[in-house]
Short mmCIF file of C-alpha atoms and ligand atoms in Angstrom, two decimals:
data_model
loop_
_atom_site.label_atom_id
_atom_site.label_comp_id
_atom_site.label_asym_id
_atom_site.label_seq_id
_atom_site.Cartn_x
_atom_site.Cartn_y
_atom_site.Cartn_z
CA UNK A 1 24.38 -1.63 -16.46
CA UNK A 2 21.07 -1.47 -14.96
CA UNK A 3 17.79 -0.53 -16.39
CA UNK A 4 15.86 2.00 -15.10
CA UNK A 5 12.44 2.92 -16.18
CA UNK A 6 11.14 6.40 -15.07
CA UNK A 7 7.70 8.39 -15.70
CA UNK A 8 6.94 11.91 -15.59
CA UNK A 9 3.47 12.98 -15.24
CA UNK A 10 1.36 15.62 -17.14
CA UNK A 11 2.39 18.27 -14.40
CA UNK A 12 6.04 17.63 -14.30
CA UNK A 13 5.46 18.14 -18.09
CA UNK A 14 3.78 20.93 -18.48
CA UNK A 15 5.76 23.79 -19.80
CA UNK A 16 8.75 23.83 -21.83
CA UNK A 17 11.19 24.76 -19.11
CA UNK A 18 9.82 21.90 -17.06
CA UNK A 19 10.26 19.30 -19.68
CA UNK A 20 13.95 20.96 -19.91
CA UNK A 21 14.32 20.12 -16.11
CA UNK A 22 12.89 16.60 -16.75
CA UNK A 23 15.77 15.95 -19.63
CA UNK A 24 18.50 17.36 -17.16
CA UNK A 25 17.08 14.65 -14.45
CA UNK A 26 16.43 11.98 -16.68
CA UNK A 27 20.31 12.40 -17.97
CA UNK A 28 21.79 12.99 -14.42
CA UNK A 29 20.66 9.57 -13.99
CA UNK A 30 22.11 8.07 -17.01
CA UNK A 31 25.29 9.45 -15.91
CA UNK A 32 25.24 7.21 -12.88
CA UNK A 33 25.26 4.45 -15.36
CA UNK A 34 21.89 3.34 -15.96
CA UNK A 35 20.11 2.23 -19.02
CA UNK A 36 16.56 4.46 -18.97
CA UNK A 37 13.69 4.01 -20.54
CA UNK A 38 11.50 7.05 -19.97
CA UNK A 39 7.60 6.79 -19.94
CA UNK A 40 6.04 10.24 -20.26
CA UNK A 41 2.20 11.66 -19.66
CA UNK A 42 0.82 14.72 -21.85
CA UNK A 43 1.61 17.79 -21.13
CA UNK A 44 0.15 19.49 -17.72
CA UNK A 45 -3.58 19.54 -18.55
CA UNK A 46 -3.57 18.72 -22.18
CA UNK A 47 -5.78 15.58 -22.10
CA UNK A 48 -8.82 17.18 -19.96
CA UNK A 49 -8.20 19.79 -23.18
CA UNK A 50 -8.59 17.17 -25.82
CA UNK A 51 -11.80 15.56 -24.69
CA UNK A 52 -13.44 19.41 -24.43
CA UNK A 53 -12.26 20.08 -27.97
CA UNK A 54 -14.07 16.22 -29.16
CA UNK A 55 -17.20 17.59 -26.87
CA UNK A 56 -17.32 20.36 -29.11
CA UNK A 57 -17.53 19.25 -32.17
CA UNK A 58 -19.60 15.94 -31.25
CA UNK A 59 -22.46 14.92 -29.09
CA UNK A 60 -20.94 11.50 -28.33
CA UNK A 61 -17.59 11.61 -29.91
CA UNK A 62 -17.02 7.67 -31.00
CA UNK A 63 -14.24 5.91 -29.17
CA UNK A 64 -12.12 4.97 -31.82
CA UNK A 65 -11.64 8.37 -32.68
CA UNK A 66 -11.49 9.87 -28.97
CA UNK A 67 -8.35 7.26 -28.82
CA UNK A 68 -6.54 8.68 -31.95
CA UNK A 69 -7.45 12.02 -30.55
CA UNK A 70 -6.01 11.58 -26.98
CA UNK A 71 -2.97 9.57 -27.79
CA UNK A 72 -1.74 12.55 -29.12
CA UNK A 73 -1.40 14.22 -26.23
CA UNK A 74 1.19 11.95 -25.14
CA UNK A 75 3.23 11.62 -28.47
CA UNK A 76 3.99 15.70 -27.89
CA UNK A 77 5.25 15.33 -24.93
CA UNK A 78 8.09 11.74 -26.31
CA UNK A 79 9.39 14.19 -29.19
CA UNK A 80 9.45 17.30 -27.17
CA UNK A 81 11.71 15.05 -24.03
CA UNK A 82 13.44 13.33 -26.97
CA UNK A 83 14.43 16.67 -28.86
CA UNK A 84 15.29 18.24 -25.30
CA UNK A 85 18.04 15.44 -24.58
CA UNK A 86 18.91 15.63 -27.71
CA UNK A 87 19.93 19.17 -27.35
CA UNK A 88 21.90 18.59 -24.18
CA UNK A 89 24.13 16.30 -26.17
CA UNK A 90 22.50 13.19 -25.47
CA UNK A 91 21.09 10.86 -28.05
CA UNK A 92 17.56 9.75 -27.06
CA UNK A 93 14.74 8.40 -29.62
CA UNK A 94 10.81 8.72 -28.80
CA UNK A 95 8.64 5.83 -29.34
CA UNK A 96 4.43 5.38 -29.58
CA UNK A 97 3.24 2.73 -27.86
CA UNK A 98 2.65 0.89 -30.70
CA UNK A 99 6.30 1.31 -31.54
CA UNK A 100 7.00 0.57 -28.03
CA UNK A 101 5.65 -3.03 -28.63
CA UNK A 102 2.44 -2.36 -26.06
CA UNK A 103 -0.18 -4.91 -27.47
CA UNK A 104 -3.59 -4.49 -25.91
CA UNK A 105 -7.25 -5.52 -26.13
CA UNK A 106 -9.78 -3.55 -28.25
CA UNK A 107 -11.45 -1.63 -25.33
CA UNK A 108 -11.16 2.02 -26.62
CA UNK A 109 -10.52 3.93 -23.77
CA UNK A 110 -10.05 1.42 -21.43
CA UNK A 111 -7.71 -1.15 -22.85
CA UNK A 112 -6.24 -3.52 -20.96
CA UNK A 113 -2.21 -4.40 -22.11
CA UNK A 114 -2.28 -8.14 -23.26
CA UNK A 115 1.69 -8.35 -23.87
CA UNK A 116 4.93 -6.25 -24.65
CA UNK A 117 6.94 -6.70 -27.56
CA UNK A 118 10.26 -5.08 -25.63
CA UNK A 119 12.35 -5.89 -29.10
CA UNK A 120 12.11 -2.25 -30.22
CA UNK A 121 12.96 -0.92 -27.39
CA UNK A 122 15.93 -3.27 -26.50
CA UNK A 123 17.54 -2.41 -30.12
CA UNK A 124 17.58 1.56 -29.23
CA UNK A 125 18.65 0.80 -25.76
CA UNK A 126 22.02 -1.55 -27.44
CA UNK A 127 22.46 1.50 -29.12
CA UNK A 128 22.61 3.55 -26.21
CA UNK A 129 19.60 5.41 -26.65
CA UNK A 130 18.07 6.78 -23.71
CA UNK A 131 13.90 5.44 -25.23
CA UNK A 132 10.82 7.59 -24.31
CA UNK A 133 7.73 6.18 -24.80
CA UNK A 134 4.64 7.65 -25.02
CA UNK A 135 2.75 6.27 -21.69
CA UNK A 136 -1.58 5.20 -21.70
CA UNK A 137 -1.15 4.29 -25.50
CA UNK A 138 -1.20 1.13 -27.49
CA UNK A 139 -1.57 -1.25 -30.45
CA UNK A 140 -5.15 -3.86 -30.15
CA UNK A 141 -5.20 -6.81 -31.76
CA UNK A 142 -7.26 -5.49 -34.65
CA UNK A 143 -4.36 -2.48 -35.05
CA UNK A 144 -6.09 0.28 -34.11
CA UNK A 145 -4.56 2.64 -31.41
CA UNK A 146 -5.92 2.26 -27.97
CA UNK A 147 -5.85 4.29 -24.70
CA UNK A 148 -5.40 2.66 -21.38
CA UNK A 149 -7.80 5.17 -19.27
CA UNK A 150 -7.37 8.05 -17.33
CA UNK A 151 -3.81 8.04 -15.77
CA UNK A 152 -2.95 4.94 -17.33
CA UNK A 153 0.63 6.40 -18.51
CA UNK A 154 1.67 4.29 -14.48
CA UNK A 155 0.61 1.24 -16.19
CA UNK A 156 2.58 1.40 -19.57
CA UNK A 157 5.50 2.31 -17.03
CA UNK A 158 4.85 -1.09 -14.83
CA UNK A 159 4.49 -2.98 -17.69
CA UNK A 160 7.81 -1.92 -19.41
CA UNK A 161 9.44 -2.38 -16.48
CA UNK A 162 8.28 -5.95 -16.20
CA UNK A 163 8.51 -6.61 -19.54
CA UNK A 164 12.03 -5.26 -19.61
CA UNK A 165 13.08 -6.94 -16.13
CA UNK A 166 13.67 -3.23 -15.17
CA UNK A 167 16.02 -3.07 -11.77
CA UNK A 168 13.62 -0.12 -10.65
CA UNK A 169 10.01 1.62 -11.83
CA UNK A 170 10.31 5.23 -10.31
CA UNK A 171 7.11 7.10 -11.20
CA UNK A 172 7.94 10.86 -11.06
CA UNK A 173 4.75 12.90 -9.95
CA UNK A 174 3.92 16.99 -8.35
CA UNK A 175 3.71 15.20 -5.19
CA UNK A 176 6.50 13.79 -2.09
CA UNK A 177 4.90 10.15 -2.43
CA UNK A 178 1.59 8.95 -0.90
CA UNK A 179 0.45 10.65 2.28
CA UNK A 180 -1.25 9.21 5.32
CA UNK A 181 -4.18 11.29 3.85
CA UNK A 182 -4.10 14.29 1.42
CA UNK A 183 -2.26 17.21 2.80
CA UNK A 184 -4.64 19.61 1.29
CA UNK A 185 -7.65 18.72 3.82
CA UNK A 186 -5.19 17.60 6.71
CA UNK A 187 -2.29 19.65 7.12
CA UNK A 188 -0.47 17.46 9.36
CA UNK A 189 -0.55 14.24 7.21
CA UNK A 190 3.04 12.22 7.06
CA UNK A 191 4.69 10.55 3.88
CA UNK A 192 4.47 7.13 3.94
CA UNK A 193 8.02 5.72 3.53
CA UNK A 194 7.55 1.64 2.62
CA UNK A 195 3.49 0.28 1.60
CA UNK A 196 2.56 -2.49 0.80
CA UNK A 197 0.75 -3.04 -3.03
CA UNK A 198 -2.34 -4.02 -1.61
CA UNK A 199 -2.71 -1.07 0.66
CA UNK A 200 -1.53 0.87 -2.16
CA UNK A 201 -4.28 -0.66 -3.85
CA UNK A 202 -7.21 -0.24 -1.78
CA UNK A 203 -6.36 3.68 -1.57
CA UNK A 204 -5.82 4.20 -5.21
CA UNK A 205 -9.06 2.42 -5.48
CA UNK A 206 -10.61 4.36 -3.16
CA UNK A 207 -9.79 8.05 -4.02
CA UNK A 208 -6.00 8.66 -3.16
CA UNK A 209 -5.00 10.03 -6.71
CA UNK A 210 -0.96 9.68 -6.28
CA UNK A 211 -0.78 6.69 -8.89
CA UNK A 212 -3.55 4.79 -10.97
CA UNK A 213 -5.23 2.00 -9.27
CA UNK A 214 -5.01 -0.43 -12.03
CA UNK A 215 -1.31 -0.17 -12.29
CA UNK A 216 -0.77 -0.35 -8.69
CA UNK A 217 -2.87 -4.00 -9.12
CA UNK A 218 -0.75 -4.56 -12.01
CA UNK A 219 2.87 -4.21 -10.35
CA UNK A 220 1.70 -6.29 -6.74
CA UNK A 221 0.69 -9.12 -9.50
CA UNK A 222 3.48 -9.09 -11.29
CA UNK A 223 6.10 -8.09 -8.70
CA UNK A 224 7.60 -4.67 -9.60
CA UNK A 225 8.28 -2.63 -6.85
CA UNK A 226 7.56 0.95 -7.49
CA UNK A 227 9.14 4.34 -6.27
CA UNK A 228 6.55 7.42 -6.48
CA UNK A 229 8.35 10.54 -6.08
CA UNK A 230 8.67 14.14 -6.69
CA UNK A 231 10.24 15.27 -9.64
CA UNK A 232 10.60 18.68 -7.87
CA UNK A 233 12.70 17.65 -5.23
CA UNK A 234 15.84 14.53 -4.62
CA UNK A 235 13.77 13.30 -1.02
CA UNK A 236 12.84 9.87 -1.72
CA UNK A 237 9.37 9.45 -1.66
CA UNK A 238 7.27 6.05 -1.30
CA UNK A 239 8.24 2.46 -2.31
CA UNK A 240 4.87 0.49 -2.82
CA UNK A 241 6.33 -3.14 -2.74
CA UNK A 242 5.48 -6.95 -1.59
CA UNK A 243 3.91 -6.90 2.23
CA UNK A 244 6.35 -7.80 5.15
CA UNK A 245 5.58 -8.90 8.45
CA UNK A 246 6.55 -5.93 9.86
CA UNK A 247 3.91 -3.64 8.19
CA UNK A 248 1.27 -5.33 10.50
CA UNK A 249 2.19 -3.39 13.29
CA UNK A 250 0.49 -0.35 12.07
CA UNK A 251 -3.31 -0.55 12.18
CA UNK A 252 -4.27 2.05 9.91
CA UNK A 253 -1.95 3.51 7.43
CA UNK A 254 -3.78 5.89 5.43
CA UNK A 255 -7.18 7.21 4.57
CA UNK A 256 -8.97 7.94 1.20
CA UNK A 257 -11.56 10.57 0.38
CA UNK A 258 -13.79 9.87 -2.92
CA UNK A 259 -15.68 12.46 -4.22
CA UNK A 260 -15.86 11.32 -7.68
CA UNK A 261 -18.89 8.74 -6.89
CA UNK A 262 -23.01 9.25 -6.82
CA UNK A 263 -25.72 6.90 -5.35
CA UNK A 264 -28.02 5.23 -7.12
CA UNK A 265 -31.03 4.36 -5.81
CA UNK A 266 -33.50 1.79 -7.36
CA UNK A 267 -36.83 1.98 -5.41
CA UNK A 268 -39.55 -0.73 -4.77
CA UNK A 269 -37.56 -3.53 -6.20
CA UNK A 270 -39.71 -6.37 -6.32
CA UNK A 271 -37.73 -9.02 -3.44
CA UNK A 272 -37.47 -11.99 -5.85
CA UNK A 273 -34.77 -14.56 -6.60
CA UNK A 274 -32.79 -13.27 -9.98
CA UNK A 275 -33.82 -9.45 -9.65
CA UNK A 276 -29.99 -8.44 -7.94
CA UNK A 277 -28.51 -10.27 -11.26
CA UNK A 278 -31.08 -8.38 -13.47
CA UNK A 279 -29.86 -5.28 -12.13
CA UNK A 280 -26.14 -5.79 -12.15
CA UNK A 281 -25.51 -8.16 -14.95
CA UNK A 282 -26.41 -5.35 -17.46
CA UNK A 283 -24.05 -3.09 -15.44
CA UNK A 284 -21.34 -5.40 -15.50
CA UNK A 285 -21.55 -5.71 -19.13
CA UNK A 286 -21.39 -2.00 -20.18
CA UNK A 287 -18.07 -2.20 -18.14
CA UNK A 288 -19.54 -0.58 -15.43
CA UNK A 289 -18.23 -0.95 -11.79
CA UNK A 290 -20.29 -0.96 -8.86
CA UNK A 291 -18.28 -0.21 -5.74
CA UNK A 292 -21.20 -0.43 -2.39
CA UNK A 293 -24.14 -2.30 -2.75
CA UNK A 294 -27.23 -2.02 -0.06
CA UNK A 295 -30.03 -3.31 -0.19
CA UNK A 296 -32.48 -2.74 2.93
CA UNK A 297 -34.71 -4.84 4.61
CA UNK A 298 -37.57 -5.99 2.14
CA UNK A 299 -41.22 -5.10 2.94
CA UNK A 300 -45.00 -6.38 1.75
CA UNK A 301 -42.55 -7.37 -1.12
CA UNK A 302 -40.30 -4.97 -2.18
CA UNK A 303 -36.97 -3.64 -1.17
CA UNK A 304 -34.89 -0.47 -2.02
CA UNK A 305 -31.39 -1.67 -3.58
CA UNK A 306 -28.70 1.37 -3.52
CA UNK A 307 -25.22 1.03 -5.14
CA UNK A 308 -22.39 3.60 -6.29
CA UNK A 309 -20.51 4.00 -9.10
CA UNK A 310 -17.99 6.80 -10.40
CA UNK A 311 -19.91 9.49 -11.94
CA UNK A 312 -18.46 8.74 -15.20
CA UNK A 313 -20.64 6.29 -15.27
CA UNK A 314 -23.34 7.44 -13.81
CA UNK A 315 -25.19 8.56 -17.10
CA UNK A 316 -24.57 5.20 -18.69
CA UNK A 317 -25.83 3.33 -14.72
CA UNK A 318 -28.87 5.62 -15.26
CA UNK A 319 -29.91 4.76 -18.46
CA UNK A 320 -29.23 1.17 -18.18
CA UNK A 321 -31.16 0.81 -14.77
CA UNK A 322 -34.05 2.73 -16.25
CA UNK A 323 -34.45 -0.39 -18.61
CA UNK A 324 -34.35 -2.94 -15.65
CA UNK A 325 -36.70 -1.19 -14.20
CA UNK A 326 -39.35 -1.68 -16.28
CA UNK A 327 -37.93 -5.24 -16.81
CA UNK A 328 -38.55 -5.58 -13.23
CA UNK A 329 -41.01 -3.82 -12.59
CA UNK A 330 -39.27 -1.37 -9.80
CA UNK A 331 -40.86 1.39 -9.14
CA UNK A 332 -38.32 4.29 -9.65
CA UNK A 333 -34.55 5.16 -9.81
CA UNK A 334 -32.81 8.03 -8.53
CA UNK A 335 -29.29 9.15 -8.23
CA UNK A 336 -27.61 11.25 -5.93
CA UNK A 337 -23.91 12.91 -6.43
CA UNK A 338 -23.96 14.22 -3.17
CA UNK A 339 -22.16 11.58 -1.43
CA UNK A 340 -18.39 11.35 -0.43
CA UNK A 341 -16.63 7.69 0.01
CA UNK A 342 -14.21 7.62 3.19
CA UNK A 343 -11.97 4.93 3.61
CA UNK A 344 -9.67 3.55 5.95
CA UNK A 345 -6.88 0.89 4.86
CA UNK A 346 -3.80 -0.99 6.43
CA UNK A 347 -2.76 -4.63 6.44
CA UNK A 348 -2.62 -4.41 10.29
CA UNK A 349 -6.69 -4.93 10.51
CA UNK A 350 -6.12 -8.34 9.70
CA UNK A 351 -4.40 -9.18 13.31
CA UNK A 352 -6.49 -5.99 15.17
CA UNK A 353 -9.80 -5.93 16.14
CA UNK A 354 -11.64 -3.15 16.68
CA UNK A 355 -10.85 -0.78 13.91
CA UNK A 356 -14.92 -0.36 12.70
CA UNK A 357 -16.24 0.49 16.12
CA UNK A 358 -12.89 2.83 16.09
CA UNK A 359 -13.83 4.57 13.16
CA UNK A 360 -17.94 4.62 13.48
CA UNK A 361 -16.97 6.27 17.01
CA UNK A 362 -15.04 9.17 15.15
CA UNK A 363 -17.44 10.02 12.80
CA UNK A 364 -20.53 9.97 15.45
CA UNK A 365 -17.99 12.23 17.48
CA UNK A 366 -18.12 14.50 14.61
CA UNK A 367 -21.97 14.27 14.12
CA UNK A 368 -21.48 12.67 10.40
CA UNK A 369 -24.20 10.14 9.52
CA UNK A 370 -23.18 6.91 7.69
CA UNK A 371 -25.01 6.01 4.88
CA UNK A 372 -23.25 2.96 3.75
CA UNK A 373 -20.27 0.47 4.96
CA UNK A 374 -18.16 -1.92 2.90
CA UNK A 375 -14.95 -3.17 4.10
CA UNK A 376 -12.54 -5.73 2.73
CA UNK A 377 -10.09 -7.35 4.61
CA UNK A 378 -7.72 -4.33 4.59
CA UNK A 379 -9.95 -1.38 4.15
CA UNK A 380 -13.13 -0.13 5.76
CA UNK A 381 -15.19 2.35 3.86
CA UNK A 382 -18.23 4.69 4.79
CA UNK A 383 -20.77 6.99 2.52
CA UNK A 384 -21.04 10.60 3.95
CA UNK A 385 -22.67 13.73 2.89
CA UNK A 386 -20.10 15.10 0.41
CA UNK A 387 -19.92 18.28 2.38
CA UNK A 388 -19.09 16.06 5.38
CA UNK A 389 -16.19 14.44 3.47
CA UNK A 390 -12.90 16.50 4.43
CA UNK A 391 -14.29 16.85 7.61
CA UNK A 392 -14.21 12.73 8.10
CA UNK A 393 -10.74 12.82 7.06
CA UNK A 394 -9.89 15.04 9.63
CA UNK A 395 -11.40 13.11 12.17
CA UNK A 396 -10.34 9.69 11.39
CA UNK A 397 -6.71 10.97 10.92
CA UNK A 398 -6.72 12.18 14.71
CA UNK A 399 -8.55 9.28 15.77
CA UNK A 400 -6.18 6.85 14.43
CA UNK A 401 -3.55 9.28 15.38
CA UNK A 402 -1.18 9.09 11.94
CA UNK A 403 -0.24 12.42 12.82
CA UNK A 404 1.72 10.73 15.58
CA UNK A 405 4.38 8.08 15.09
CA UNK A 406 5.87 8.09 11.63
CA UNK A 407 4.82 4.54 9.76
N1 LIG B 1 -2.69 11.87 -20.14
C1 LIG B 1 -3.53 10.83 -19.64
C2 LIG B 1 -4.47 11.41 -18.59
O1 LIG B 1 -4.41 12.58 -18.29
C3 LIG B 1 -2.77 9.67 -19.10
C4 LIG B 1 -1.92 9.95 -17.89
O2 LIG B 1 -1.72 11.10 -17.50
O3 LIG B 1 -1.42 9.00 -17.30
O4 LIG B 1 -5.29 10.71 -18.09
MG1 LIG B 2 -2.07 12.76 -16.14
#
C-alpha cells in the first residue's frame, strides 16, 4: 500500500460543511488503497484572527506566547477532520506536531524543522489510522511549541512526506495549480501543467502565493515532487518536480507580482570600505531579508544605498537602520511602500538571450518606469510604482505571449 500525504489549506477548511467535503475526499482516496497522512491548515481565516485578538490585548505580544496562541488554530481544524472521518465510519486519529514527531529550532515564529520523528505516526498508520496532523507547528529543542511562519502548514506536509518516504505530497489549495500569472489581474493566464522546483521557487519567492516559498526550497532539496491542486474540483493541477531538459524550451513560464515589499532608502551614506556590511550585517541578524539592493553612483563622498524588504519587516529595517545611521554617519533614511516587485522566471533564460531587453521593452511600451533590476539566473525582477504593478503583469504576459501556446 502506498502512502499518500495530502494538505488542505485554511480555505478548503473553512466551514464545517467544507471540512465534511475534505473527510469524504480524503476517504475516497483511502478507498483506492492508500495509506494517508493528512496535514491540515486552520480554519479559512482563523490565523489572521488570532494575531488581531494578541494585538489587542498587547503592544508587542511576545513570541513564545504568539506560538502557543497560533498553533491553535491548526489543532481545531486535526480534531474537527479527525471527528468528521470518524463519523463517516472511518477510524482516523489527529496529531500536534509535537506528537507528529516535527522537531525544530527555537525561532518562534519562524522555526525551521531540524528532523522528524515519523515513529508516532507510523504506529497509527499500522493500525490503519488515516493520521492528521496539525500543519506550521512543532516541538524546539528546548520543548516549547514553535510555528513555522506564515503558510508553513506546505512545509510540515514536505517534510512528512520525506520523512515518511511518501509515494506522493498533494497539497490541496482554493486554486487549479500555479498559473502563468494570477488570473485575477490577467484573465487569460494558463495552468501550468509540469514546473520545475526552482521556477517554482523563484515565483513563490517572488509573490505567486499558490504554495510557501520555503517549502517549495525544501521539497527541490530533498526531492519530493509535489502536486498543488484544487480541492474543489478532480482536474489535476501542477506537479512542481526535478527540471528536465525539455522545460528549456519555454523562455518564460510565469510572472510574479509583489506587493507585499517597501523601499528603503538610506541617504548620504558615507562611500567607505565596511559601511554596506554595517548596514546589512545588523539586518541579517534580526532575521531580516533584503531582497534588491542599489546603491547609486557615489558623489563628493557619499552615495544613496536603497534595498527592499517585506513590509513585515519594515518596522524592525527602520528602526535598525536608524541606529546605523548614526553609526555611520548617513544622513537620513526613508521608506517607501509604494513600490510593486515584477518578476519574470523560467529555466529557459539560461540557453536564451534576450529576455531583459524583452521585458524592459514591454514595460517602456507601457510607459512604467523601472526603479530597480535584480535577476538570477532564472528570474528577472523590476521595482514599479505599486499602482503600475497589475498593469506590468499584463504587459509582460502579452509580451512573452503565455497566453499563447500551453507550457
Ligand atoms: N495557518 C497558518 C497561516 O495562515 C499556516 C498555514 O496556513 O499554512 O499562515
Ligand atoms: Mg493558510
Amino acid at each position: 500500500m502506498a502512502l499518500v500525504v495530502q494538505k488542505y489549506g485554511g480555505s478548503s477548511l473553512a466551514t464545517p460543511e467544507l471540512i465534511r467535503k475534505v473527510a469524504e475526499r480524503v476517504i475516497r482516496k483511502k478507498e483506492e488503497g492508500h495509506d494517508l497522512v493528512v496535514v491540515v491548515s486552520a480554519m479559512g481565516k482563523t490565523t489572521d484572527d488570532l494575531i488581531r485578538l494578541a494585538e489587542e490585548v498587547a503592544e508587542e505580544p511576545p513570541p513564545r506566547e504568539m506560538d502557543m496562541l497560533l498553533s491553535s488554530g491548526e489543532q481545531i481544524s486535526m480534531a474537527l477532520l479527525a471527528m468528521a472521518i470518524q463519523d463517516m465510519g472511518y477510524p482516523a486519529i489527529s496529531l500536534t506536531g509535537p506528537q507528529a514527531g516535527i522537531m525544530t529550532d527555537t525561532s518562534h515564529r519562524k522555526a525551521r524543522i531540524l528532523e522528524v520523528d515519523t515513529s508516532r505516526v507510523r504506529k497509527e498508520l499500522s493500525e490503519g489510522k488515516i493520521v492528521i496532523v496539525a500543519g506550521f507547528q512543532g516541538l524546539s529543542t528546548e520543548g516549547e511549541i514553535t510555528t513555522l511562519g506564515r503558510g508553513g502548514s506546505d512545509r510540515t506536509a514536505v517534510a512528512l512526506a520525506y520523512a515518511l518516504g511518501a509515494e506522493g505530497c498533494e497539497i490541496y489549495t482554493d486554486v487549479e495549480g500555479v498559473f502563468t500569472a494570477d488570473p485575477r489581474i490577467v484573465p487569460e493566464a494558463k495552468k501550468i501543467p509540469v514546473i520545475s522546483g526552482d521556477e517554482m521557487l523563484e515565483l513563490a519567492s517572488s509573490g505567486a502565493k499558490v504554495m510557501e516559498a520555503r517549502s517549495v526550497e525544501f521539497a527541490t532539496k530533498y526531492g519530493v515532487e509535489v502536486h498543488v491542486r484544487s480541492t474543489f474540483s478532480d482536474e489535476p493541477g501542477t506537479v512542481i518536480k526535478r527540471e528536465d531538459p525539455a522545460m528549456e524550451k519555454v523562455l518564460v513560464r510565469g510572472i510574479a507580482l509583489d506587493t507585499k515589499e517597501a523601499k528603503v532608502t538610506i541617504r548620504r551614506v558615507p562611500d567607505r570600505p565596511g559601511v554596506a556590511a554595517a548596514i546589512f550585517s545588523p539586518l541579517a541578524d534580526a532575521n531580516i531579508n533584503v531582497d534588491m539592493i542599489v546603491q547609486n553612483v557615489s558623489q563628493d563622498g557619499f552615495t544613496d544605498l536603497s534595498f527592499t524588504v517585506s513590509t513585515s519587516d519594515l518596522k524592525t529595517a527602520l528602526a535598525i537602520c536608524e541606529g546605523t545611521k548614526a553609526r555611520v554617519g548617513a544622513e537620513e533614511v526613508t521608506a517607501d511602500e509604494d513600490v510593486a516587485k515584477v518578476s519574470v522566471v523560467g529555466v529557459g533564460m539560461r540557453s536564451h538571450a534576450g529576455v531583459a531587453a524583452k521585458m524592459f521593452k514591454a514595460l517602456a511600451d507601457e510607459g512604467i518606469n523601472i526603479e530597480m533590476i535584480t535577476t538570477s539566473e532564472i528570474r528577472i525582477s523590476c521595482v514599479v510604482r505599486k499602482e503600475q504593478g497589475e498593469r506590468a503583469v499584463r504587459a509582460l504576459h502579452r509580451a512573452f505571449e503565455l497566453d499563447k501556446e500551453p507550457t
